[in-house]
PDB file of C-alpha atoms and ligand atoms in Angstrom:
ATOM      1  CA  MET A1064       0.055  -0.071  -0.098  1.00 46.00           C
ATOM      2  CA  ASN A1065       1.158   3.446  -0.899  1.00 49.00           C
ATOM      3  CA  ARG A1066       0.239   5.584   1.903  1.00 49.00           C
ATOM      4  CA  ASP A1067       1.026   8.774  -0.049  1.00 51.00           C
ATOM      5  CA  ASP A1068      -1.665   7.688  -2.723  1.00 54.00           C
ATOM      6  CA  PRO A1069      -4.387  10.023  -2.053  1.00 50.00           C
ATOM      7  CA  ARG A1070      -6.961   7.079  -2.901  1.00 52.00           C
ATOM      8  CA  THR A1071      -5.636   5.244   0.252  1.00 50.00           C
ATOM      9  CA  THR A1072      -4.760   8.353   2.843  1.00 56.00           C
ATOM     10  CA  ASP A1073      -8.166   8.889   3.638  1.00 67.00           C
ATOM     11  CA  ILE A1074      -8.912   4.993   4.678  1.00 68.00           C
ATOM     12  CA  ASP A1075      -8.989   3.748   7.961  1.00 75.00           C
ATOM     13  CA  PRO A1076      -5.835   1.447   7.810  1.00 68.00           C
ATOM     14  CA  SER A1077      -7.298  -1.475   9.715  1.00 70.00           C
ATOM     15  CA  PHE A1078      -9.691  -1.990   6.498  1.00 67.00           C
ATOM     16  CA  VAL A1079      -6.237  -1.854   4.218  1.00 66.00           C
ATOM     17  CA  PHE A1080      -4.238  -5.053   4.106  1.00 64.00           C
ATOM     18  CA  ASP A1081      -1.261  -5.973   2.014  1.00 63.00           C
ATOM     19  CA  TYR A1082      -1.595  -9.195   0.868  1.00 60.00           C
ATOM     20  CA  ASP A1083       0.546 -11.937  -1.359  1.00 57.00           C
ATOM     21  CA  PRO A1084      -1.355 -13.489  -4.321  1.00 56.00           C
ATOM     22  CA  VAL A1085      -1.891 -17.223  -3.724  1.00 57.00           C
ATOM     23  CA  GLN A1086       0.790 -19.124  -4.455  1.00 61.00           C
ATOM     24  CA  GLY A1087       0.024 -22.094  -6.824  1.00 73.00           C
ATOM     25  CA  PRO A1088       1.922 -25.187  -7.672  1.00 85.00           C
ATOM     26  CA  ALA A1089       4.885 -24.409  -9.270  1.00 86.00           C
ATOM     27  CA  GLU A1090       6.244 -27.088 -12.169  1.00 85.00           C
ATOM     28  CA  GLY A1091       6.782 -30.406 -10.042  1.00 85.00           C
ATOM     29  CA  GLN A1092       4.476 -29.333  -6.950  1.00 94.00           C
ATOM     30  CA  SER A1093       1.256 -30.098  -6.168  1.00 96.00           C
ATOM     31  CA  PHE A1094      -1.058 -29.154  -3.197  1.00 97.00           C
ATOM     32  CA  THR A1095      -0.815 -31.401  -0.262  1.00 97.00           C
ATOM     33  CA  THR A1096      -3.600 -34.270  -0.074  1.00 97.00           C
ATOM     34  CA  TYR A1097      -3.422 -34.425   4.055  1.00 98.00           C
ATOM     35  CA  TRP A1098      -7.040 -32.869   4.176  1.00 97.00           C
ATOM     36  CA  ASP A1099      -8.438 -34.873   0.887  1.00 96.00           C
ATOM     37  CA  VAL A1100      -7.971 -38.263   2.917  1.00 96.00           C
ATOM     38  CA  GLU A1101     -10.452 -39.491   5.232  1.00 94.00           C
ATOM     39  CA  ARG A1102      -9.716 -39.103   8.951  1.00 94.00           C
ATOM     40  CA  LEU A1103      -8.531 -42.747   9.283  1.00 94.00           C
ATOM     41  CA  CYS A1104      -5.993 -42.220   6.429  1.00 97.00           C
ATOM     42  CA  ARG A1105      -4.391 -39.233   8.500  1.00 98.00           C
ATOM     43  CA  GLY A1106      -1.701 -40.282  11.212  1.00 97.00           C
ATOM     44  CA  PRO A1107      -2.536 -40.820  14.892  1.00 96.00           C
ATOM     45  CA  GLU A1108      -2.959 -38.207  17.430  1.00 95.00           C
ATOM     46  CA  PRO A1109      -1.206 -36.222  19.129  1.00 95.00           C
ATOM     47  CA  VAL A1110      -0.056 -35.088  15.852  1.00 97.00           C
ATOM     48  CA  PRO A1111       3.883 -34.531  16.146  1.00 97.00           C
ATOM     49  CA  ASP A1112       4.381 -30.618  15.418  1.00 97.00           C
ATOM     50  CA  TRP A1113       6.584 -31.166  12.757  1.00 98.00           C
ATOM     51  CA  VAL A1114       3.794 -32.378  10.551  1.00 98.00           C
ATOM     52  CA  VAL A1115       2.877 -29.856   8.190  1.00 98.00           C
ATOM     53  CA  THR A1116      -1.124 -29.508   8.360  1.00 97.00           C
ATOM     54  CA  ASP A1117      -1.565 -26.123   6.202  1.00 97.00           C
ATOM     55  CA  ARG A1118      -4.266 -26.715   3.754  1.00 97.00           C
ATOM     56  CA  GLY A1119      -2.570 -24.692   1.385  1.00 96.00           C
ATOM     57  CA  ALA A1120       0.724 -26.782   1.653  1.00 97.00           C
ATOM     58  CA  LEU A1121       2.769 -27.303  -1.384  1.00 97.00           C
ATOM     59  CA  ASP A1122       4.557 -30.943  -1.929  1.00 98.00           C
ATOM     60  CA  THR A1123       7.522 -31.416  -4.213  1.00 98.00           C
ATOM     61  CA  ASP A1124       9.000 -34.703  -5.038  1.00 97.00           C
ATOM     62  CA  LEU A1125      12.579 -34.903  -4.347  1.00 97.00           C
ATOM     63  CA  GLY A1126      13.144 -38.024  -6.138  1.00 96.00           C
ATOM     64  CA  VAL A1127      13.681 -41.871  -5.485  1.00 97.00           C
ATOM     65  CA  LEU A1128      15.666 -42.674  -2.078  1.00 97.00           C
ATOM     66  CA  LYS A1129      15.435 -46.565  -2.639  1.00 96.00           C
ATOM     67  CA  THR A1130      14.035 -49.040  -4.797  1.00 93.00           C
ATOM     68  CA  GLY A1131      12.897 -51.905  -3.466  1.00 85.00           C
ATOM     69  CA  LYS A1132      11.224 -55.160  -4.702  1.00 80.00           C
ATOM     70  CA  GLU A1133       7.946 -54.191  -4.159  1.00 86.00           C
ATOM     71  CA  ALA A1134       8.023 -50.722  -3.338  1.00 94.00           C
ATOM     72  CA  ASP A1135      10.076 -47.396  -3.842  1.00 96.00           C
ATOM     73  CA  VAL A1136      10.623 -44.881  -1.252  1.00 98.00           C
ATOM     74  CA  SER A1137      10.969 -41.356  -2.267  1.00 98.00           C
ATOM     75  CA  LEU A1138      11.784 -38.174  -0.829  1.00 98.00           C
ATOM     76  CA  LEU A1139       8.736 -35.782  -0.608  1.00 98.00           C
ATOM     77  CA  ARG A1140       9.116 -31.970   0.979  1.00 98.00           C
ATOM     78  CA  ARG A1141       5.962 -30.375   2.404  1.00 98.00           C
ATOM     79  CA  GLU A1142       5.977 -26.468   2.835  1.00 98.00           C
ATOM     80  CA  ALA A1143       3.414 -24.430   4.297  1.00 97.00           C
ATOM     81  CA  THR A1144       2.363 -21.417   2.265  1.00 96.00           C
ATOM     82  CA  ASP A1145       0.798 -19.577   4.923  1.00 95.00           C
ATOM     83  CA  GLY A1146       3.840 -17.641   5.961  1.00 95.00           C
ATOM     84  CA  SER A1147       4.506 -19.614   9.203  1.00 95.00           C
ATOM     85  CA  GLY A1148       7.780 -21.233   7.320  1.00 95.00           C
ATOM     86  CA  ALA A1149       6.724 -24.795   8.329  1.00 97.00           C
ATOM     87  CA  ALA A1150       8.489 -27.267   5.965  1.00 98.00           C
ATOM     88  CA  VAL A1151       9.183 -30.932   6.430  1.00 98.00           C
ATOM     89  CA  VAL A1152      10.816 -33.755   4.095  1.00 98.00           C
ATOM     90  CA  MET A1153       8.897 -36.977   4.774  1.00 98.00           C
ATOM     91  CA  ALA A1154       9.456 -40.608   3.309  1.00 98.00           C
ATOM     92  CA  ALA A1155       6.860 -41.827   0.592  1.00 98.00           C
ATOM     93  CA  LYS A1156       6.702 -45.212   0.123  1.00 98.00           C
ATOM     94  CA  ARG A1157       4.445 -46.044  -2.944  1.00 97.00           C
ATOM     95  CA  TYR A1158       3.551 -49.812  -3.408  1.00 94.00           C
ATOM     96  CA  ARG A1159       4.049 -50.993  -7.096  1.00 88.00           C
ATOM     97  CA  SER A1160       0.790 -53.468  -8.460  1.00 77.00           C
ATOM     98  CA  GLU A1161       2.132 -56.907  -8.806  1.00 61.00           C
ATOM     99  CA  GLU A1162       2.847 -56.624 -12.524  1.00 55.00           C
ATOM    100  CA  HIS A1163       5.391 -54.205 -11.797  1.00 55.00           C
ATOM    101  CA  ARG A1164       7.186 -56.067  -8.910  1.00 57.00           C
ATOM    102  CA  SER A1165      10.048 -58.123  -9.031  1.00 54.00           C
ATOM    103  CA  PHE A1166       8.875 -59.961  -5.680  1.00 55.00           C
ATOM    104  CA  HIS A1167       5.682 -61.927  -4.652  1.00 58.00           C
ATOM    105  CA  ARG A1168       5.152 -62.246  -1.125  1.00 62.00           C
ATOM    106  CA  SER A1169       3.916 -65.727  -0.175  1.00 61.00           C
ATOM    107  CA  THR A1170       0.248 -66.218   1.123  1.00 66.00           C
ATOM    108  CA  ASP A1171       1.846 -67.540   3.827  1.00 69.00           C
ATOM    109  CA  TYR A1172       1.586 -64.078   5.802  1.00 67.00           C
ATOM    110  CA  THR A1173      -1.835 -63.385   4.817  1.00 68.00           C
ATOM    111  CA  GLU A1174      -3.760 -66.461   6.375  1.00 65.00           C
ATOM    112  CA  GLY A1175      -5.696 -65.883   9.455  1.00 63.00           C
ATOM    113  CA  ARG A1176      -6.450 -62.431   7.685  1.00 65.00           C
ATOM    114  CA  ARG A1177      -9.594 -61.710   6.563  1.00 54.00           C
ATOM    115  CA  THR A1178     -11.047 -59.800   3.500  1.00 56.00           C
ATOM    116  CA  ARG A1179     -14.448 -58.617   4.095  1.00 54.00           C
ATOM    117  CA  ARG A1180     -15.744 -58.115   0.505  1.00 60.00           C
ATOM    118  CA  SER A1181     -16.337 -61.165  -0.928  1.00 63.00           C
ATOM    119  CA  ARG A1182     -16.210 -59.437  -4.304  1.00 61.00           C
ATOM    120  CA  ASP A1183     -12.571 -58.577  -3.432  1.00 65.00           C
ATOM    121  CA  ALA A1184     -11.713 -61.721  -2.171  1.00 62.00           C
ATOM    122  CA  ARG A1185     -12.688 -63.113  -5.385  1.00 60.00           C
ATOM    123  CA  ALA A1186     -10.870 -60.810  -7.701  1.00 60.00           C
ATOM    124  CA  LEU A1187      -7.519 -61.287  -5.416  1.00 60.00           C
ATOM    125  CA  SER A1188      -7.962 -65.403  -5.933  1.00 58.00           C
ATOM    126  CA  LYS A1189      -8.459 -64.697  -9.703  1.00 56.00           C
ATOM    127  CA  LYS A1190      -5.722 -62.002  -9.896  1.00 57.00           C
ATOM    128  CA  SER A1191      -7.659 -59.925 -12.032  1.00 59.00           C
ATOM    129  CA  ALA A1192      -6.444 -56.034 -12.568  1.00 58.00           C
ATOM    130  CA  HIS A1193      -8.714 -55.238 -10.055  1.00 57.00           C
ATOM    131  CA  GLY A1194      -7.571 -57.971  -7.669  1.00 58.00           C
ATOM    132  CA  ARG A1195      -3.976 -56.621  -8.631  1.00 56.00           C
ATOM    133  CA  SER A1196      -4.144 -53.145  -7.744  1.00 59.00           C
ATOM    134  CA  LEU A1197      -6.285 -54.220  -4.372  1.00 63.00           C
ATOM    135  CA  ALA A1198      -3.279 -56.265  -3.690  1.00 73.00           C
ATOM    136  CA  ALA A1199      -0.839 -53.428  -3.893  1.00 76.00           C
ATOM    137  CA  GLY A1200      -3.193 -51.172  -1.823  1.00 83.00           C
ATOM    138  CA  GLN A1201      -3.651 -54.142   0.737  1.00 88.00           C
ATOM    139  CA  TRP A1202      -0.244 -54.200   1.366  1.00 91.00           C
ATOM    140  CA  ALA A1203      -0.050 -50.430   1.827  1.00 94.00           C
ATOM    141  CA  TYR A1204      -2.595 -50.583   4.100  1.00 94.00           C
ATOM    142  CA  ALA A1205      -1.612 -53.305   6.201  1.00 94.00           C
ATOM    143  CA  GLU A1206       1.704 -51.538   6.588  1.00 96.00           C
ATOM    144  CA  TRP A1207      -0.469 -48.198   7.625  1.00 96.00           C
ATOM    145  CA  ASP A1208      -2.467 -50.174  10.215  1.00 95.00           C
ATOM    146  CA  ALA A1209       0.712 -51.600  11.709  1.00 95.00           C
ATOM    147  CA  LEU A1210       2.564 -48.262  11.994  1.00 97.00           C
ATOM    148  CA  ASN A1211      -0.449 -46.800  13.469  1.00 96.00           C
ATOM    149  CA  ARG A1212      -0.885 -49.555  16.247  1.00 94.00           C
ATOM    150  CA  TYR A1213       2.844 -49.883  16.800  1.00 94.00           C
ATOM    151  CA  TRP A1214       3.189 -46.165  17.083  1.00 95.00           C
ATOM    152  CA  ALA A1215       0.285 -45.840  19.617  1.00 93.00           C
ATOM    153  CA  VAL A1216       1.811 -48.271  21.969  1.00 92.00           C
ATOM    154  CA  GLY A1217       5.455 -46.805  21.514  1.00 94.00           C
ATOM    155  CA  VAL A1218       7.208 -49.214  19.453  1.00 96.00           C
ATOM    156  CA  PRO A1219       9.888 -47.202  17.653  1.00 98.00           C
ATOM    157  CA  VAL A1220       8.663 -46.876  14.028  1.00 98.00           C
ATOM    158  CA  PRO A1221       8.479 -43.732  11.905  1.00 98.00           C
ATOM    159  CA  TYR A1222       5.307 -41.568  12.521  1.00 98.00           C
ATOM    160  CA  PRO A1223       2.860 -42.335   9.949  1.00 98.00           C
ATOM    161  CA  VAL A1224       1.627 -38.953   8.522  1.00 98.00           C
ATOM    162  CA  GLN A1225      -1.206 -40.377   5.844  1.00 98.00           C
ATOM    163  CA  ILE A1226      -1.981 -42.917   3.371  1.00 97.00           C
ATOM    164  CA  ASP A1227      -3.439 -42.214  -0.065  1.00 96.00           C
ATOM    165  CA  GLY A1228      -4.030 -45.461  -2.007  1.00 93.00           C
ATOM    166  CA  THR A1229      -0.947 -47.043  -2.631  1.00 94.00           C
ATOM    167  CA  GLU A1230       1.371 -44.464  -1.097  1.00 96.00           C
ATOM    168  CA  ILE A1231       2.080 -43.992   2.571  1.00 98.00           C
ATOM    169  CA  LEU A1232       3.803 -40.431   4.062  1.00 98.00           C
ATOM    170  CA  MET A1233       5.961 -41.239   6.901  1.00 98.00           C
ATOM    171  CA  GLU A1234       8.455 -39.667   9.298  1.00 98.00           C
ATOM    172  CA  LEU A1235      12.055 -39.758   7.321  1.00 98.00           C
ATOM    173  CA  ILE A1236      14.135 -40.837   9.795  1.00 98.00           C
ATOM    174  CA  THR A1237      17.489 -39.164   9.933  1.00 98.00           C
ATOM    175  CA  VAL A1238      20.981 -38.627  11.772  1.00 97.00           C
ATOM    176  CA  GLY A1239      21.764 -34.938  11.648  1.00 94.00           C
ATOM    177  CA  ASP A1240      21.232 -34.039   7.809  1.00 93.00           C
ATOM    178  CA  GLU A1241      21.626 -37.292   6.654  1.00 96.00           C
ATOM    179  CA  VAL A1242      19.230 -40.330   6.241  1.00 98.00           C
ATOM    180  CA  ALA A1243      19.794 -42.958   8.915  1.00 98.00           C
ATOM    181  CA  PRO A1244      21.545 -45.758   7.315  1.00 98.00           C
ATOM    182  CA  ARG A1245      20.172 -49.201   8.173  1.00 98.00           C
ATOM    183  CA  LEU A1246      21.332 -50.967  10.902  1.00 98.00           C
ATOM    184  CA  ALA A1247      23.357 -53.774   8.468  1.00 98.00           C
ATOM    185  CA  GLN A1248      25.369 -50.589   7.589  1.00 97.00           C
ATOM    186  CA  ALA A1249      26.094 -49.241  10.844  1.00 96.00           C
ATOM    187  CA  ARG A1250      29.340 -50.183  12.946  1.00 95.00           C
ATOM    188  CA  PRO A1251      28.716 -49.496  16.415  1.00 97.00           C
ATOM    189  CA  GLY A1252      31.066 -49.666  19.424  1.00 97.00           C
ATOM    190  CA  ALA A1253      30.632 -52.273  22.270  1.00 97.00           C
ATOM    191  CA  ASP A1254      28.514 -49.785  24.481  1.00 98.00           C
ATOM    192  CA  LEU A1255      26.306 -48.528  21.617  1.00 98.00           C
ATOM    193  CA  LEU A1256      25.728 -52.052  20.408  1.00 98.00           C
ATOM    194  CA  GLU A1257      24.442 -53.283  23.730  1.00 98.00           C
ATOM    195  CA  GLU A1258      22.352 -50.319  24.068  1.00 98.00           C
ATOM    196  CA  TYR A1259      20.885 -51.219  20.369  1.00 98.00           C
ATOM    197  CA  TRP A1260      20.129 -54.721  21.509  1.00 98.00           C
ATOM    198  CA  LEU A1261      18.296 -53.700  24.523  1.00 98.00           C
ATOM    199  CA  GLN A1262      16.531 -51.149  22.536  1.00 98.00           C
ATOM    200  CA  LEU A1263      15.391 -53.645  19.962  1.00 98.00           C
ATOM    201  CA  ARG A1264      14.807 -56.346  22.514  1.00 98.00           C
ATOM    202  CA  GLU A1265      12.268 -54.024  24.301  1.00 97.00           C
ATOM    203  CA  ALA A1266      10.611 -53.141  20.773  1.00 97.00           C
ATOM    204  CA  LEU A1267      10.098 -56.790  20.178  1.00 97.00           C
ATOM    205  CA  ARG A1268       8.896 -57.330  23.281  1.00 97.00           C
ATOM    206  CA  LEU A1269       5.987 -54.294  22.745  1.00 95.00           C
ATOM    207  CA  LEU A1270       5.259 -56.211  19.291  1.00 94.00           C
ATOM    208  CA  SER A1271       4.932 -59.399  20.785  1.00 95.00           C
ATOM    209  CA  SER A1272       2.377 -58.325  23.720  1.00 94.00           C
ATOM    210  CA  GLN A1273       0.392 -57.023  20.998  1.00 92.00           C
ATOM    211  CA  GLY A1274       0.277 -60.411  19.495  1.00 94.00           C
ATOM    212  CA  MET A1275       2.245 -59.784  16.504  1.00 93.00           C
ATOM    213  CA  VAL A1276       5.547 -60.917  14.817  1.00 95.00           C
ATOM    214  CA  HIS A1277       7.215 -58.356  12.139  1.00 96.00           C
ATOM    215  CA  GLY A1278       7.840 -61.264   9.995  1.00 96.00           C
ATOM    216  CA  ASP A1279      10.500 -59.575   7.825  1.00 96.00           C
ATOM    217  CA  LEU A1280      12.754 -58.582  10.840  1.00 97.00           C
ATOM    218  CA  SER A1281      16.554 -58.154   9.955  1.00 97.00           C
ATOM    219  CA  ALA A1282      19.476 -55.649  10.229  1.00 98.00           C
ATOM    220  CA  TYR A1283      18.205 -54.494   6.575  1.00 97.00           C
ATOM    221  CA  ASN A1284      14.542 -53.302   8.144  1.00 97.00           C
ATOM    222  CA  VAL A1285      16.169 -51.396  11.142  1.00 98.00           C
ATOM    223  CA  LEU A1286      17.591 -47.989  11.175  1.00 98.00           C
ATOM    224  CA  ALA A1287      20.511 -46.833  12.925  1.00 98.00           C
ATOM    225  CA  ALA A1288      19.259 -43.381  13.864  1.00 98.00           C
ATOM    226  CA  GLY A1289      22.263 -42.181  16.005  1.00 97.00           C
ATOM    227  CA  GLU A1290      21.469 -43.666  19.600  1.00 97.00           C
ATOM    228  CA  HIS A1291      18.262 -45.001  18.294  1.00 98.00           C
ATOM    229  CA  LEU A1292      16.964 -47.940  16.399  1.00 98.00           C
ATOM    230  CA  VAL A1293      13.686 -47.271  14.343  1.00 98.00           C
ATOM    231  CA  ILE A1294      11.836 -50.309  12.876  1.00 98.00           C
ATOM    232  CA  ILE A1295      10.500 -50.189   9.253  1.00 98.00           C
ATOM    233  CA  ASP A1296       8.944 -52.364   6.727  1.00 96.00           C
ATOM    234  CA  LEU A1297       6.235 -53.582   8.173  1.00 95.00           C
ATOM    235  CA  PRO A1298       3.691 -54.716   5.794  1.00 93.00           C
ATOM    236  CA  GLN A1299       3.802 -58.312   6.278  1.00 92.00           C
ATOM    237  CA  VAL A1300       3.055 -58.382  10.052  1.00 92.00           C
ATOM    238  CA  VAL A1301       1.727 -61.496  11.374  1.00 92.00           C
ATOM    239  CA  ASP A1302      -0.617 -62.453  14.126  1.00 92.00           C
ATOM    240  CA  ILE A1303       1.538 -64.993  16.005  1.00 92.00           C
ATOM    241  CA  VAL A1304      -1.354 -66.906  17.230  1.00 88.00           C
ATOM    242  CA  ALA A1305      -4.077 -66.555  14.266  1.00 92.00           C
ATOM    243  CA  ASN A1306      -1.519 -67.530  11.532  1.00 93.00           C
ATOM    244  CA  PRO A1307      -0.580 -70.971  11.703  1.00 93.00           C
ATOM    245  CA  ARG A1308       3.005 -70.026  10.452  1.00 95.00           C
ATOM    246  CA  GLY A1309       3.399 -66.882  13.384  1.00 95.00           C
ATOM    247  CA  MET A1310       5.572 -69.102  15.613  1.00 96.00           C
ATOM    248  CA  ASP A1311       8.047 -70.166  12.511  1.00 96.00           C
ATOM    249  CA  PHE A1312       7.988 -66.248  11.300  1.00 97.00           C
ATOM    250  CA  LEU A1313       8.926 -65.263  15.010  1.00 97.00           C
ATOM    251  CA  LEU A1314      11.782 -67.720  15.136  1.00 97.00           C
ATOM    252  CA  ARG A1315      13.065 -66.767  11.987  1.00 98.00           C
ATOM    253  CA  ASP A1316      12.776 -63.069  12.922  1.00 98.00           C
ATOM    254  CA  CYS A1317      14.784 -63.793  16.312  1.00 98.00           C
ATOM    255  CA  THR A1318      17.304 -65.829  14.034  1.00 98.00           C
ATOM    256  CA  ASN A1319      17.792 -63.123  11.700  1.00 98.00           C
ATOM    257  CA  ILE A1320      18.503 -60.301  14.135  1.00 98.00           C
ATOM    258  CA  CYS A1321      20.343 -62.272  16.735  1.00 98.00           C
ATOM    259  CA  GLY A1322      22.925 -63.512  13.561  1.00 98.00           C
ATOM    260  CA  TRP A1323      23.709 -59.808  13.233  1.00 98.00           C
ATOM    261  CA  PHE A1324      24.067 -58.716  16.561  1.00 98.00           C
ATOM    262  CA  THR A1325      26.108 -61.921  17.011  1.00 98.00           C
ATOM    263  CA  SER A1326      28.149 -61.311  13.903  1.00 97.00           C
ATOM    264  CA  ARG A1327      29.115 -57.851  15.563  1.00 97.00           C
ATOM    265  CA  GLY A1328      30.437 -59.352  18.729  1.00 96.00           C
ATOM    266  CA  LEU A1329      27.262 -59.363  21.239  1.00 97.00           C
ATOM    267  CA  ASP A1330      26.594 -62.951  22.104  1.00 94.00           C
ATOM    268  CA  VAL A1331      22.734 -62.924  22.126  1.00 98.00           C
ATOM    269  CA  ASP A1332      20.897 -66.294  21.610  1.00 98.00           C
ATOM    270  CA  PRO A1333      18.101 -66.591  19.479  1.00 98.00           C
ATOM    271  CA  GLN A1334      16.273 -69.442  21.236  1.00 98.00           C
ATOM    272  CA  GLU A1335      16.346 -67.473  24.360  1.00 98.00           C
ATOM    273  CA  LEU A1336      14.821 -64.166  22.542  1.00 98.00           C
ATOM    274  CA  PHE A1337      12.203 -66.377  20.759  1.00 98.00           C
ATOM    275  CA  ALA A1338      11.187 -68.211  24.160  1.00 97.00           C
ATOM    276  CA  GLU A1339      10.795 -64.541  25.865  1.00 97.00           C
ATOM    277  CA  LEU A1340       8.903 -63.377  23.328  1.00 97.00           C
ATOM    278  CA  VAL A1341       6.411 -66.093  22.948  1.00 96.00           C
ATOM    279  CA  SER A1342       5.535 -65.926  26.489  1.00 95.00           C
ATOM    280  CA  TYR A1343       4.999 -62.107  26.061  1.00 93.00           C
ATOM    281  CA  ALA A1344       2.560 -63.036  23.185  1.00 90.00           C
ATOM    282  CA  VAL A1345       0.140 -65.562  25.241  1.00 74.00           C
TER     283      VAL A1345
HETATM  284  N1  LIG B1900      10.728 -43.761   6.953  1.00 63.99           N
HETATM  285  C1  LIG B1900      12.190 -43.855   6.559  1.00 63.99           C
HETATM  286  N2  LIG B1900      13.069 -43.054   7.015  1.00 63.99           N
HETATM  287  C2  LIG B1900      14.376 -43.217   6.186  1.00 63.99           C
HETATM  288  N3  LIG B1900      14.486 -44.238   5.483  1.00 63.99           N
HETATM  289  C3  LIG B1900      13.776 -45.083   5.043  1.00 63.99           C
HETATM  290  C4  LIG B1900      12.372 -44.879   5.664  1.00 63.99           C
HETATM  291  N4  LIG B1900      11.536 -46.012   5.009  1.00 63.99           N
HETATM  292  C5  LIG B1900      12.308 -46.485   3.859  1.00 63.99           C
HETATM  293  N5  LIG B1900      13.480 -46.086   4.073  1.00 63.99           N
HETATM  294  C6  LIG B1900      14.773 -46.750   2.919  1.00 63.99           C
HETATM  295  O1  LIG B1900      14.202 -47.426   2.106  1.00 63.99           O
HETATM  296  C7  LIG B1900      14.571 -48.607   2.318  1.00 63.99           C
HETATM  297  C8  LIG B1900      13.421 -49.099   1.634  1.00 63.99           C
HETATM  298  O2  LIG B1900      12.197 -49.254   2.672  1.00 63.99           O
HETATM  299  P1  LIG B1900      11.503 -50.464   3.060  1.00 63.99           P
HETATM  300  O3  LIG B1900      10.528 -50.141   3.653  1.00 63.99           O
HETATM  301  O4  LIG B1900      12.420 -51.400   4.006  1.00 63.99           O
HETATM  302  O5  LIG B1900      10.862 -51.023   1.844  1.00 63.99           O
HETATM  303  P2  LIG B1900      11.232 -52.484   0.949  1.00 63.99           P
HETATM  304  O6  LIG B1900       9.946 -53.472   1.088  1.00 63.99           O
HETATM  305  O7  LIG B1900      11.633 -52.081  -0.357  1.00 63.99           O
HETATM  306  O8  LIG B1900      12.560 -53.437   1.483  1.00 63.99           O
HETATM  307  C9  LIG B1900      15.022 -48.940   3.500  1.00 63.99           C
HETATM  308  O9  LIG B1900      15.780 -49.668   3.654  1.00 63.99           O
HETATM  309  C10 LIG B1900      15.588 -47.579   3.864  1.00 63.99           C
HETATM  310  O10 LIG B1900      17.026 -47.782   3.587  1.00 63.99           O
HETATM  311 MG1  LIG B1901      13.140 -53.156   3.465  1.00 63.99          MG
END
């Protein structure tokens, strides 16, 4: 506003405001979808304060971080346009439909799970196009559900921000300015190794007391975030009791993860861990 302009000088200043024209999405950007998805497709309360909830926020895809067997993980920046300056980079895990995957999960994992709609159950078993896209969405939804439940009971998992079809946006686990390495790439000293073990055992006890097994636990699906471990990659969580192979998955998880600690010089016993976790599960 130009206060010397004769057209504005007589106007009560409280009726006059400067405004920036609304910033639309630039090339490669799109508006946030946070409020477009249903309530249960947004993460649990309390929503951490780093989550950008501005309705006019803009998303920018920063490219692929890791290409996996059945999903890609990209970096997505979400930036408020309300003048608050809030911005966050999240992990966007996008499941591919089955024809674009190099890996097919065995149906062993899904036994004991029910598909409520019989039309969907038929489509899944016939592997129709509808069935294939449903399957990608179901793995995404299974991981979303697990992240929500575990986050709520205090298992160290990334905070789930939202799910939209086959895409999950979640907290990006970092160390300083870098994306956290997988445990498999970490070289902790003896004290930190022991601390990691105690944290992991505690997390697995919590998982077991929820009646669940990770189902694909290894040093590749645990991130080393400085002093803390974070468990990721949870689409295949298995019910220890309802799934007929629940105990097998639990023993395999224990063997895989204890193997890594033992190879780094901490003598831990998979059978002992297994027995302990079974006692938490029942
Ligand atoms: N929330 C996250 N924060 C940081 N890195 C992540 C996150 N989620 C996934 N990653 C990275 O992407 C890789 C693949 O993700 P993951 O969930 O394990 O999928 P996949 O089924 O492809 O193994 C992980 O090994 C890890 O390096
Ligand atoms: Mg993985």
